[in-house]
PDB file of C-alpha atoms and ligand atoms in Angstrom:
ATOM      1  CA  MET D 952     -26.395  -4.638  -1.459  1.00 96.00           C
ATOM      2  CA  GLN D 953     -26.019  -1.703  -3.827  1.00 98.00           C
ATOM      3  CA  LEU D 954     -22.750   0.219  -3.854  1.00 98.00           C
ATOM      4  CA  GLY D 955     -21.129   2.963  -5.876  1.00 98.00           C
ATOM      5  CA  MET D 956     -17.429   2.444  -6.649  1.00 98.00           C
ATOM      6  CA  VAL D 957     -15.410   5.558  -7.504  1.00 98.00           C
ATOM      7  CA  GLY D 958     -12.084   4.690  -9.136  1.00 98.00           C
ATOM      8  CA  LEU D 959     -11.847   1.597 -11.313  1.00 97.00           C
ATOM      9  CA  GLY D 960      -8.098   1.144 -11.570  1.00 96.00           C
ATOM     10  CA  ARG D 961      -6.095  -1.943 -10.528  1.00 94.00           C
ATOM     11  CA  MET D 962      -7.683  -1.907  -7.082  1.00 96.00           C
ATOM     12  CA  GLY D 963     -11.159  -0.438  -7.562  1.00 97.00           C
ATOM     13  CA  GLY D 964     -11.851  -2.313 -10.795  1.00 97.00           C
ATOM     14  CA  ASN D 965     -10.911  -5.675  -9.283  1.00 98.00           C
ATOM     15  CA  MET D 966     -12.822  -4.961  -6.080  1.00 98.00           C
ATOM     16  CA  ALA D 967     -15.926  -4.107  -8.098  1.00 98.00           C
ATOM     17  CA  GLU D 968     -15.576  -7.454  -9.892  1.00 98.00           C
ATOM     18  CA  ARG D 969     -15.192  -9.369  -6.630  1.00 98.00           C
ATOM     19  CA  LEU D 970     -18.235  -7.609  -5.165  1.00 98.00           C
ATOM     20  CA  ARG D 971     -20.332  -8.371  -8.229  1.00 98.00           C
ATOM     21  CA  ALA D 972     -19.252 -12.014  -8.143  1.00 98.00           C
ATOM     22  CA  ALA D 973     -20.578 -12.122  -4.561  1.00 98.00           C
ATOM     23  CA  GLY D 974     -23.971 -10.840  -5.705  1.00 98.00           C
ATOM     24  CA  HIS D 975     -23.678  -7.133  -4.904  1.00 98.00           C
ATOM     25  CA  GLU D 976     -24.853  -4.476  -7.340  1.00 98.00           C
ATOM     26  CA  VAL D 977     -21.931  -2.179  -8.124  1.00 98.00           C
ATOM     27  CA  VAL D 978     -22.295   1.032 -10.094  1.00 98.00           C
ATOM     28  CA  GLY D 979     -18.808   2.122 -11.156  1.00 98.00           C
ATOM     29  CA  TYR D 980     -17.517   5.574 -11.912  1.00 98.00           C
ATOM     30  CA  ALA D 981     -14.035   6.454 -13.188  1.00 97.00           C
ATOM     31  CA  ASN D 982     -12.898   9.833 -14.446  1.00 93.00           C
ATOM     32  CA  ASP D 983     -11.534   8.230 -17.631  1.00 93.00           C
ATOM     33  CA  GLY D 984     -15.063   7.360 -18.724  1.00 92.00           C
ATOM     34  CA  SER D 985     -14.625   3.602 -18.215  1.00 93.00           C
ATOM     35  CA  GLY D 986     -17.416   3.221 -15.640  1.00 96.00           C
ATOM     36  CA  ASP D 987     -21.173   2.655 -15.780  1.00 96.00           C
ATOM     37  CA  VAL D 988     -21.919   6.347 -15.287  1.00 97.00           C
ATOM     38  CA  ALA D 989     -20.284   9.465 -16.698  1.00 97.00           C
ATOM     39  CA  SER D 990     -20.083  11.670 -13.594  1.00 97.00           C
ATOM     40  CA  LEU D 991     -20.280  11.671  -9.798  1.00 97.00           C
ATOM     41  CA  ASP D 992     -23.577  13.459 -10.162  1.00 97.00           C
ATOM     42  CA  GLU D 993     -24.966  10.643 -12.311  1.00 98.00           C
ATOM     43  CA  LEU D 994     -23.581   8.088  -9.854  1.00 98.00           C
ATOM     44  CA  VAL D 995     -25.398   9.727  -6.958  1.00 98.00           C
ATOM     45  CA  LYS D 996     -28.613   9.973  -8.985  1.00 98.00           C
ATOM     46  CA  THR D 997     -28.374   6.300 -10.013  1.00 98.00           C
ATOM     47  CA  LEU D 998     -27.938   4.954  -6.474  1.00 98.00           C
ATOM     48  CA  THR D 999     -30.904   4.469  -4.161  1.00 98.00           C
ATOM     49  CA  ALA D1000     -30.796   6.346  -0.833  1.00 97.00           C
ATOM     50  CA  PRO D1001     -29.368   5.722   1.674  1.00 98.00           C
ATOM     51  CA  ARG D1002     -26.354   5.371  -0.613  1.00 98.00           C
ATOM     52  CA  THR D1003     -23.019   3.688   0.001  1.00 98.00           C
ATOM     53  CA  ILE D1004     -20.099   5.001  -2.027  1.00 98.00           C
ATOM     54  CA  TRP D1005     -16.667   3.367  -1.848  1.00 98.00           C
ATOM     55  CA  LEU D1006     -13.708   5.498  -2.967  1.00 98.00           C
ATOM     56  CA  MET D1007     -10.708   3.792  -4.508  1.00 98.00           C
ATOM     57  CA  VAL D1008      -8.782   6.759  -5.864  1.00 97.00           C
ATOM     58  CA  PRO D1009      -5.208   7.928  -5.238  1.00 96.00           C
ATOM     59  CA  ALA D1010      -4.573   9.357  -1.770  1.00 96.00           C
ATOM     60  CA  GLY D1011      -4.192  13.091  -1.325  1.00 96.00           C
ATOM     61  CA  GLU D1012      -5.596  15.593  -3.808  1.00 97.00           C
ATOM     62  CA  ALA D1013      -7.657  13.103  -5.834  1.00 97.00           C
ATOM     63  CA  THR D1014      -9.380  11.714  -2.730  1.00 98.00           C
ATOM     64  CA  ASN D1015      -9.810  15.149  -1.154  1.00 98.00           C
ATOM     65  CA  SER D1016     -11.461  16.606  -4.243  1.00 97.00           C
ATOM     66  CA  THR D1017     -13.729  13.560  -4.618  1.00 98.00           C
ATOM     67  CA  VAL D1018     -14.927  13.828  -1.011  1.00 98.00           C
ATOM     68  CA  THR D1019     -15.502  17.569  -1.465  1.00 98.00           C
ATOM     69  CA  ALA D1020     -17.475  16.986  -4.661  1.00 98.00           C
ATOM     70  CA  LEU D1021     -19.562  14.252  -3.012  1.00 98.00           C
ATOM     71  CA  ALA D1022     -20.339  16.549  -0.095  1.00 97.00           C
ATOM     72  CA  ASP D1023     -22.286  18.715  -2.554  1.00 97.00           C
ATOM     73  CA  LEU D1024     -24.232  15.766  -3.928  1.00 98.00           C
ATOM     74  CA  LEU D1025     -24.991  13.375  -1.060  1.00 98.00           C
ATOM     75  CA  GLU D1026     -27.706  13.613   1.579  1.00 97.00           C
ATOM     76  CA  ALA D1027     -28.155  12.679   5.220  1.00 98.00           C
ATOM     77  CA  GLY D1028     -27.902   8.938   5.801  1.00 98.00           C
ATOM     78  CA  ASP D1029     -25.542   8.264   2.891  1.00 98.00           C
ATOM     79  CA  LEU D1030     -22.199   6.650   3.682  1.00 98.00           C
ATOM     80  CA  VAL D1031     -18.765   7.238   2.157  1.00 98.00           C
ATOM     81  CA  VAL D1032     -15.932   4.712   2.549  1.00 98.00           C
ATOM     82  CA  ASP D1033     -12.381   5.740   1.704  1.00 98.00           C
ATOM     83  CA  GLY D1034     -10.609   2.497   0.762  1.00 98.00           C
ATOM     84  CA  GLY D1035      -7.532   4.184  -0.725  1.00 97.00           C
ATOM     85  CA  ASN D1036      -4.158   4.595   0.956  1.00 96.00           C
ATOM     86  CA  SER D1037      -5.046   7.957   2.521  1.00 97.00           C
ATOM     87  CA  LYS D1038      -3.100   9.396   5.423  1.00 97.00           C
ATOM     88  CA  PHE D1039      -5.049   8.799   8.655  1.00 98.00           C
ATOM     89  CA  THR D1040      -5.077  12.519   9.418  1.00 97.00           C
ATOM     90  CA  ASP D1041      -7.107  13.153   6.233  1.00 98.00           C
ATOM     91  CA  ASP D1042      -9.891  10.948   7.593  1.00 98.00           C
ATOM     92  CA  ALA D1043     -10.825  13.328  10.412  1.00 98.00           C
ATOM     93  CA  VAL D1044     -11.107  16.188   7.896  1.00 98.00           C
ATOM     94  CA  HIS D1045     -13.305  14.148   5.535  1.00 98.00           C
ATOM     95  CA  ALA D1046     -15.480  12.771   8.354  1.00 98.00           C
ATOM     96  CA  GLU D1047     -16.014  16.261   9.769  1.00 98.00           C
ATOM     97  CA  LEU D1048     -16.978  17.758   6.403  1.00 98.00           C
ATOM     98  CA  LEU D1049     -19.503  14.988   5.705  1.00 98.00           C
ATOM     99  CA  ASP D1050     -20.792  14.924   9.267  1.00 97.00           C
ATOM    100  CA  THR D1051     -22.081  18.492   8.912  1.00 96.00           C
ATOM    101  CA  LEU D1052     -24.452  17.067   6.241  1.00 97.00           C
ATOM    102  CA  GLY D1053     -25.388  13.945   8.182  1.00 98.00           C
ATOM    103  CA  VAL D1054     -23.334  11.833   5.759  1.00 98.00           C
ATOM    104  CA  ARG D1055     -21.478   8.972   7.440  1.00 98.00           C
ATOM    105  CA  TYR D1056     -17.778   8.194   6.875  1.00 98.00           C
ATOM    106  CA  VAL D1057     -15.669   5.072   7.281  1.00 98.00           C
ATOM    107  CA  ASP D1058     -11.998   4.628   6.396  1.00 98.00           C
ATOM    108  CA  CYS D1059     -10.736   1.247   5.292  1.00 98.00           C
ATOM    109  CA  GLY D1060      -7.150   0.212   4.624  1.00 98.00           C
ATOM    110  CA  VAL D1061      -7.148  -2.396   1.870  1.00 98.00           C
ATOM    111  CA  SER D1062      -4.244  -4.766   1.330  1.00 97.00           C
ATOM    112  CA  GLY D1063      -3.719  -7.457  -1.247  1.00 95.00           C
ATOM    113  CA  GLY D1064      -2.816  -5.671  -4.474  1.00 93.00           C
ATOM    114  CA  VAL D1065      -3.655  -7.281  -7.797  1.00 94.00           C
ATOM    115  CA  TRP D1066      -4.109 -10.678  -6.113  1.00 94.00           C
ATOM    116  CA  GLY D1067      -7.037  -9.494  -4.057  1.00 96.00           C
ATOM    117  CA  ARG D1068      -9.690 -10.135  -6.692  1.00 97.00           C
ATOM    118  CA  THR D1069      -9.178 -13.885  -6.433  1.00 96.00           C
ATOM    119  CA  GLU D1070      -7.590 -14.263  -2.970  1.00 96.00           C
ATOM    120  CA  GLY D1071      -9.597 -11.618  -1.132  1.00 98.00           C
ATOM    121  CA  TYR D1072      -8.376  -8.379   0.443  1.00 98.00           C
ATOM    122  CA  GLY D1073      -7.110  -7.751   3.961  1.00 98.00           C
ATOM    123  CA  LEU D1074      -9.346  -5.005   5.405  1.00 98.00           C
ATOM    124  CA  MET D1075      -8.710  -2.603   8.294  1.00 98.00           C
ATOM    125  CA  ALA D1076     -11.678  -0.346   9.028  1.00 98.00           C
ATOM    126  CA  GLY D1077     -12.162   2.752  11.172  1.00 98.00           C
ATOM    127  CA  GLY D1078     -15.481   4.352  12.098  1.00 98.00           C
ATOM    128  CA  ASP D1079     -18.603   4.099  14.225  1.00 98.00           C
ATOM    129  CA  ALA D1080     -19.853   0.615  15.074  1.00 98.00           C
ATOM    130  CA  ALA D1081     -23.232   1.179  13.363  1.00 98.00           C
ATOM    131  CA  ASP D1082     -21.552   2.222  10.101  1.00 98.00           C
ATOM    132  CA  ILE D1083     -19.211  -0.763  10.225  1.00 98.00           C
ATOM    133  CA  GLU D1084     -22.193  -3.040  10.855  1.00 98.00           C
ATOM    134  CA  ARG D1085     -23.960  -1.600   7.824  1.00 98.00           C
ATOM    135  CA  LEU D1086     -20.918  -2.372   5.666  1.00 98.00           C
ATOM    136  CA  LEU D1087     -20.371  -5.956   6.868  1.00 98.00           C
ATOM    137  CA  PRO D1088     -21.881  -7.537   3.710  1.00 98.00           C
ATOM    138  CA  VAL D1089     -19.386  -5.553   1.632  1.00 98.00           C
ATOM    139  CA  PHE D1090     -16.453  -6.347   3.910  1.00 98.00           C
ATOM    140  CA  ASP D1091     -17.423 -10.036   3.912  1.00 98.00           C
ATOM    141  CA  ALA D1092     -17.434 -10.127   0.107  1.00 98.00           C
ATOM    142  CA  LEU D1093     -14.070  -8.403  -0.188  1.00 98.00           C
ATOM    143  CA  ARG D1094     -12.124 -10.227   2.542  1.00 98.00           C
ATOM    144  CA  PRO D1095     -10.583 -13.680   2.063  1.00 98.00           C
ATOM    145  CA  GLU D1096     -12.708 -16.722   2.850  1.00 97.00           C
ATOM    146  CA  GLY D1097     -12.394 -18.030   6.396  1.00 97.00           C
ATOM    147  CA  PRO D1098     -12.970 -16.514   9.826  1.00 98.00           C
ATOM    148  CA  ARG D1099     -13.838 -12.806   9.563  1.00 98.00           C
ATOM    149  CA  GLU D1100     -11.280 -11.820  12.192  1.00 98.00           C
ATOM    150  CA  GLU D1101      -8.451 -13.266  10.078  1.00 98.00           C
ATOM    151  CA  GLY D1102      -9.000 -10.886   7.171  1.00 98.00           C
ATOM    152  CA  PHE D1103     -10.948  -7.985   8.629  1.00 98.00           C
ATOM    153  CA  VAL D1104     -10.727  -5.736  11.670  1.00 98.00           C
ATOM    154  CA  HIS D1105     -12.743  -2.841  13.000  1.00 98.00           C
ATOM    155  CA  ALA D1106      -9.589  -1.188  14.312  1.00 98.00           C
ATOM    156  CA  GLY D1107     -11.153   1.790  16.099  1.00 98.00           C
ATOM    157  CA  PRO D1108     -12.770   5.164  15.348  1.00 98.00           C
ATOM    158  CA  VAL D1109     -12.426   7.096  12.087  1.00 98.00           C
ATOM    159  CA  GLY D1110      -8.744   7.109  11.091  1.00 98.00           C
ATOM    160  CA  ALA D1111      -7.902   3.806  12.798  1.00 98.00           C
ATOM    161  CA  GLY D1112      -8.283   1.801   9.601  1.00 98.00           C
ATOM    162  CA  HIS D1113      -5.788   3.881   7.665  1.00 98.00           C
ATOM    163  CA  TYR D1114      -3.514   4.000  10.706  1.00 98.00           C
ATOM    164  CA  ALA D1115      -3.495   0.185  10.830  1.00 98.00           C
ATOM    165  CA  LYS D1116      -2.814   0.051   7.088  1.00 98.00           C
ATOM    166  CA  MET D1117       0.011   2.605   7.420  1.00 98.00           C
ATOM    167  CA  VAL D1118       1.775   0.503  10.050  1.00 98.00           C
ATOM    168  CA  HIS D1119       1.104  -2.615   7.944  1.00 98.00           C
ATOM    169  CA  ASN D1120       2.935  -0.929   5.090  1.00 98.00           C
ATOM    170  CA  GLY D1121       5.844  -0.011   7.369  1.00 98.00           C
ATOM    171  CA  VAL D1122       6.099  -3.680   8.295  1.00 98.00           C
ATOM    172  CA  GLU D1123       5.875  -4.518   4.585  1.00 98.00           C
ATOM    173  CA  TYR D1124       8.879  -2.247   3.916  1.00 98.00           C
ATOM    174  CA  GLY D1125      10.948  -3.997   6.591  1.00 98.00           C
ATOM    175  CA  LEU D1126      10.056  -7.512   5.470  1.00 98.00           C
ATOM    176  CA  MET D1127      10.764  -6.716   1.819  1.00 98.00           C
ATOM    177  CA  GLN D1128      14.095  -5.157   2.713  1.00 98.00           C
ATOM    178  CA  ALA D1129      15.132  -8.210   4.773  1.00 98.00           C
ATOM    179  CA  TYR D1130      14.351 -10.608   1.898  1.00 98.00           C
ATOM    180  CA  ALA D1131      16.100  -8.238  -0.504  1.00 98.00           C
ATOM    181  CA  GLU D1132      19.267  -8.106   1.583  1.00 98.00           C
ATOM    182  CA  GLY D1133      19.218 -11.902   1.927  1.00 98.00           C
ATOM    183  CA  TYR D1134      18.895 -12.171  -1.856  1.00 98.00           C
ATOM    184  CA  GLU D1135      21.857  -9.843  -2.410  1.00 98.00           C
ATOM    185  CA  LEU D1136      24.048 -11.648   0.099  1.00 98.00           C
ATOM    186  CA  LEU D1137      23.216 -15.075  -1.362  1.00 98.00           C
ATOM    187  CA  SER D1138      24.151 -13.675  -4.793  1.00 97.00           C
ATOM    188  CA  ALA D1139      27.327 -11.900  -3.716  1.00 97.00           C
ATOM    189  CA  GLY D1140      29.955 -14.555  -4.429  1.00 93.00           C
ATOM    190  CA  GLY D1141      29.592 -17.049  -1.609  1.00 95.00           C
ATOM    191  CA  PRO D1142      29.250 -20.789  -2.217  1.00 97.00           C
ATOM    192  CA  VAL D1143      25.537 -20.778  -3.134  1.00 97.00           C
ATOM    193  CA  ASP D1144      25.098 -21.480  -6.840  1.00 95.00           C
ATOM    194  CA  ASN D1145      21.301 -21.325  -7.112  1.00 96.00           C
ATOM    195  CA  VAL D1146      19.860 -18.424  -5.176  1.00 97.00           C
ATOM    196  CA  GLY D1147      16.328 -18.885  -6.504  1.00 97.00           C
ATOM    197  CA  ALA D1148      16.332 -22.533  -5.392  1.00 98.00           C
ATOM    198  CA  VAL D1149      17.476 -21.573  -1.886  1.00 98.00           C
ATOM    199  CA  MET D1150      14.726 -18.991  -1.529  1.00 98.00           C
ATOM    200  CA  LYS D1151      12.197 -21.451  -2.932  1.00 98.00           C
ATOM    201  CA  ALA D1152      13.312 -24.035  -0.350  1.00 98.00           C
ATOM    202  CA  TRP D1153      12.768 -21.437   2.367  1.00 98.00           C
ATOM    203  CA  SER D1154       9.133 -21.165   1.314  1.00 97.00           C
ATOM    204  CA  ARG D1155       7.999 -24.350   3.108  1.00 97.00           C
ATOM    205  CA  GLY D1156       8.812 -25.367   6.643  1.00 98.00           C
ATOM    206  CA  THR D1157      11.223 -22.561   7.495  1.00 98.00           C
ATOM    207  CA  VAL D1158      10.763 -19.798  10.022  1.00 98.00           C
ATOM    208  CA  VAL D1159      10.879 -17.132   7.276  1.00 98.00           C
ATOM    209  CA  ARG D1160       8.224 -18.594   4.951  1.00 98.00           C
ATOM    210  CA  SER D1161       5.643 -15.993   3.919  1.00 98.00           C
ATOM    211  CA  TRP D1162       3.604 -14.654   1.017  1.00 97.00           C
ATOM    212  CA  LEU D1163       6.224 -11.977   0.306  1.00 98.00           C
ATOM    213  CA  LEU D1164       8.833 -14.730   0.117  1.00 98.00           C
ATOM    214  CA  ASP D1165       6.563 -16.641  -2.299  1.00 98.00           C
ATOM    215  CA  LEU D1166       6.411 -13.513  -4.451  1.00 97.00           C
ATOM    216  CA  MET D1167      10.213 -13.193  -4.306  1.00 98.00           C
ATOM    217  CA  VAL D1168      10.505 -16.784  -5.532  1.00 98.00           C
ATOM    218  CA  ARG D1169       8.024 -16.017  -8.293  1.00 98.00           C
ATOM    219  CA  ALA D1170      10.026 -12.962  -9.391  1.00 98.00           C
ATOM    220  CA  LEU D1171      13.262 -14.990  -9.457  1.00 98.00           C
ATOM    221  CA  GLU D1172      11.621 -17.768 -11.478  1.00 98.00           C
ATOM    222  CA  ALA D1173      10.663 -15.186 -14.112  1.00 98.00           C
ATOM    223  CA  ASP D1174      14.032 -13.382 -14.035  1.00 97.00           C
ATOM    224  CA  PRO D1175      16.655 -15.368 -12.056  1.00 96.00           C
ATOM    225  CA  HIS D1176      19.146 -12.492 -11.755  1.00 96.00           C
ATOM    226  CA  LEU D1177      16.588  -9.670 -11.907  1.00 97.00           C
ATOM    227  CA  ASP D1178      18.330  -8.482 -15.079  1.00 97.00           C
ATOM    228  CA  GLN D1179      15.130  -7.041 -16.498  1.00 97.00           C
ATOM    229  CA  ILE D1180      14.642  -4.356 -13.832  1.00 97.00           C
ATOM    230  CA  THR D1181      16.808  -1.684 -12.279  1.00 97.00           C
ATOM    231  CA  GLY D1182      17.329  -1.266  -8.552  1.00 97.00           C
ATOM    232  CA  TYR D1183      15.144   1.815  -8.289  1.00 97.00           C
ATOM    233  CA  ALA D1184      12.314   1.634  -5.758  1.00 98.00           C
ATOM    234  CA  GLU D1185       9.547   4.208  -5.422  1.00 97.00           C
ATOM    235  CA  ASP D1186       7.504   4.827  -2.298  1.00 96.00           C
ATOM    236  CA  SER D1187       3.998   6.204  -2.098  1.00 93.00           C
ATOM    237  CA  GLY D1188       4.162   7.790   1.336  1.00 94.00           C
ATOM    238  CA  GLU D1189       3.062   5.260   3.912  1.00 96.00           C
ATOM    239  CA  GLY D1190       6.605   4.331   4.959  1.00 97.00           C
ATOM    240  CA  ARG D1191       7.317   8.017   5.568  1.00 98.00           C
ATOM    241  CA  TRP D1192       4.138   8.427   7.629  1.00 98.00           C
ATOM    242  CA  THR D1193       5.023   5.320   9.641  1.00 98.00           C
ATOM    243  CA  VAL D1194       8.432   6.743  10.493  1.00 98.00           C
ATOM    244  CA  ASP D1195       6.843  10.128  11.315  1.00 98.00           C
ATOM    245  CA  GLU D1196       4.481   8.378  13.750  1.00 98.00           C
ATOM    246  CA  ALA D1197       7.333   6.387  15.288  1.00 98.00           C
ATOM    247  CA  ILE D1198       9.015   9.722  16.019  1.00 98.00           C
ATOM    248  CA  VAL D1199       5.791  11.250  17.442  1.00 98.00           C
ATOM    249  CA  HIS D1200       5.408   8.325  19.836  1.00 98.00           C
ATOM    250  CA  ALA D1201       9.154   7.845  20.484  1.00 98.00           C
ATOM    251  CA  VAL D1202       8.950   4.278  19.213  1.00 98.00           C
ATOM    252  CA  PRO D1203      12.300   2.908  18.022  1.00 98.00           C
ATOM    253  CA  ALA D1204      11.727   1.763  14.437  1.00 98.00           C
ATOM    254  CA  PRO D1205      15.205   1.189  13.028  1.00 98.00           C
ATOM    255  CA  VAL D1206      14.212  -1.550  10.579  1.00 98.00           C
ATOM    256  CA  ILE D1207      11.339   0.347   8.963  1.00 98.00           C
ATOM    257  CA  SER D1208      13.398   3.559   8.854  1.00 98.00           C
ATOM    258  CA  ALA D1209      16.360   1.800   7.256  1.00 98.00           C
ATOM    259  CA  ALA D1210      14.063   0.170   4.694  1.00 98.00           C
ATOM    260  CA  LEU D1211      12.583   3.565   3.821  1.00 98.00           C
ATOM    261  CA  PHE D1212      16.007   5.179   3.509  1.00 98.00           C
ATOM    262  CA  ALA D1213      17.211   2.268   1.346  1.00 98.00           C
ATOM    263  CA  ARG D1214      14.523   3.276  -1.160  1.00 98.00           C
ATOM    264  CA  PHE D1215      15.775   6.858  -1.204  1.00 98.00           C
ATOM    265  CA  ALA D1216      19.331   5.564  -1.740  1.00 98.00           C
ATOM    266  CA  SER D1217      18.077   3.423  -4.637  1.00 97.00           C
ATOM    267  CA  ARG D1218      17.233   6.578  -6.582  1.00 97.00           C
ATOM    268  CA  GLN D1219      20.709   8.054  -6.458  1.00 96.00           C
ATOM    269  CA  VAL D1220      23.045   7.423  -9.349  1.00 93.00           C
ATOM    270  CA  ASP D1221      25.895   8.540  -7.098  1.00 93.00           C
ATOM    271  CA  SER D1222      25.569   9.322  -3.419  1.00 95.00           C
ATOM    272  CA  PRO D1223      26.490  12.894  -2.460  1.00 96.00           C
ATOM    273  CA  ALA D1224      26.855  11.756   1.161  1.00 97.00           C
ATOM    274  CA  MET D1225      29.278   8.968   0.256  1.00 96.00           C
ATOM    275  CA  LYS D1226      31.227  11.326  -2.010  1.00 96.00           C
ATOM    276  CA  ALA D1227      31.622  13.500   1.089  1.00 97.00           C
ATOM    277  CA  VAL D1228      32.772  10.506   3.154  1.00 97.00           C
ATOM    278  CA  ALA D1229      35.334   9.591   0.497  1.00 96.00           C
ATOM    279  CA  ALA D1230      36.479  13.227   0.323  1.00 96.00           C
ATOM    280  CA  LEU D1231      36.887  13.385   4.112  1.00 97.00           C
ATOM    281  CA  ARG D1232      38.904  10.133   4.207  1.00 97.00           C
ATOM    282  CA  ALA D1233      41.155  11.634   1.573  1.00 96.00           C
ATOM    283  CA  GLN D1234      41.451  14.881   3.562  1.00 97.00           C
ATOM    284  CA  PHE D1235      42.327  13.436   6.957  1.00 97.00           C
ATOM    285  CA  GLY D1236      44.096  10.231   5.979  1.00 96.00           C
ATOM    286  CA  GLY D1237      45.251  10.719   2.422  1.00 96.00           C
ATOM    287  CA  HIS D1238      43.153   7.711   1.506  1.00 95.00           C
ATOM    288  CA  ALA D1239      42.632   6.965  -2.172  1.00 95.00           C
ATOM    289  CA  THR D1240      39.402   7.953  -3.877  1.00 95.00           C
ATOM    290  CA  HIS D1241      37.769   6.637  -7.024  1.00 92.00           C
ATOM    291  CA  LYS D1242      37.799   9.162  -9.821  1.00 88.00           C
ATOM    292  CA  ALA D1243      34.561  10.075 -11.550  1.00 82.00           C
ATOM    293  CA  GLY D1244      33.952   7.650 -14.411  1.00 77.00           C
ATOM    294  CA  GLU D1245      36.083   4.878 -12.856  1.00 75.00           C
ATOM    295  CA  ALA D1246      34.183   1.608 -12.426  1.00 64.00           C
ATOM    296  CA  ALA D1247      33.185   1.193  -8.788  1.00 61.00           C
ATOM    297  CA  ASN D1248      34.737  -2.244  -8.454  1.00 63.00           C
ATOM    298  CA  GLU D1249      38.115  -1.229  -9.829  1.00 61.00           C
ATOM    299  CA  PRO D1250      40.832  -0.597  -7.242  1.00 60.00           C
ATOM    300  CA  PRO D1251      41.100   3.099  -6.360  1.00 56.00           C
ATOM    301  CA  THR D1252      43.723   5.053  -8.277  1.00 54.00           C
ATOM    302  CA  GLY D1253      43.566   8.349  -6.447  1.00 49.00           C
ATOM    303  CA  GLY D1254      46.079   9.864  -3.953  1.00 45.00           C
TER     304      GLY D1254
HETATM  305  O1  LIG M 305      -0.847  -3.895   1.212  1.00 62.20           O
HETATM  306  C1  LIG M 305      -0.811  -3.675   0.026  1.00 62.20           C
HETATM  307  O2  LIG M 305      -1.563  -4.172  -0.802  1.00 62.20           O
HETATM  308  C2  LIG M 305       0.240  -2.726  -0.472  1.00 62.20           C
HETATM  309  O3  LIG M 305       0.908  -2.143   0.598  1.00 62.20           O
HETATM  310  C3  LIG M 305      -0.383  -1.659  -1.328  1.00 62.20           C
HETATM  311  O4  LIG M 305      -1.170  -0.839  -0.520  1.00 62.20           O
HETATM  312  C4  LIG M 305       0.596  -0.879  -2.173  1.00 62.20           C
HETATM  313  O5  LIG M 305       1.293  -1.735  -3.002  1.00 62.20           O
HETATM  314  C5  LIG M 305       1.510  -0.056  -1.357  1.00 62.20           C
HETATM  315  O6  LIG M 305       0.830   1.107  -0.973  1.00 62.20           O
HETATM  316  C6  LIG M 305       2.767   0.332  -2.067  1.00 62.20           C
HETATM  317  O7  LIG M 305       3.455   1.142  -1.198  1.00 62.20           O
HETATM  318  P1  LIG M 305       4.802   1.811  -1.579  1.00 62.20           P
HETATM  319  O8  LIG M 305       4.602   2.445  -2.932  1.00 62.20           O
HETATM  320  O9  LIG M 305       5.053   2.812  -0.523  1.00 62.20           O
HETATM  321  O10 LIG M 305       5.802   0.708  -1.645  1.00 62.20           O
END
């Protein structure tokens, strides 16, 4: 079928390629001029009604302004899919705005990163059954080969797709953190002399084998001691939203929360909280503190 793709970055560009390889006609638009058309207006004019437009732009302001701009251009019967990592609460706002014009809306969490073009993407969709049905040829082209239910889900009404993707990303945080802590412990001076080989051995037959573990092995093969990168980890919001939702629903989520907070800690050159702990130990117990500028692994010299 014919589809407009807005956003042709690492995700949108690769998805457009995978869709074309499956025989779909994709008209791409990117605001850096790299697409087939130069504007959203031209994209809408190029597509045949009823149009399907898939958004793959950064969550938040970029997605909001794209949906608002499309609302001025589209007509009843057209369908917008937000495949970015939007917060699920944004979906209701976008669906409501478009609904006043008779334009349909589906949200779709997309997982798989840069590997998705060849391996297929995991898809989590939210919306009305008829809209999901209309998009099945697109979902089938994007998802991995095999049974549909193993790479695609219609998770519920509008918002459910991004909700499912949000929780997926919370799980992703926890899994990554567990492998990361295992890596650090294996490397910390115990009897293991080849950490990469141990993690590689875990990748077949063990209880903890997984794609994330395979990627960890791959990273260690390229850089056995991870000397080429610093221990600074960004987050793009979904871990925070997952923890927010855990609080709303009173769901204990200690692993995901700890993994999120570990990322915040990774950005501190020195921890104000731990300075305070050291200061308090010195206050109540006269315990020694490390002076500023002293290497962390040197014995303390203070009081
Ligand atoms: O499933 C995926 O393909 C990933 O989760 C993908 O969506 C992206 O890499 C994360 O959004 C990064 O999230 P953080 O920046 O929060 O780690």
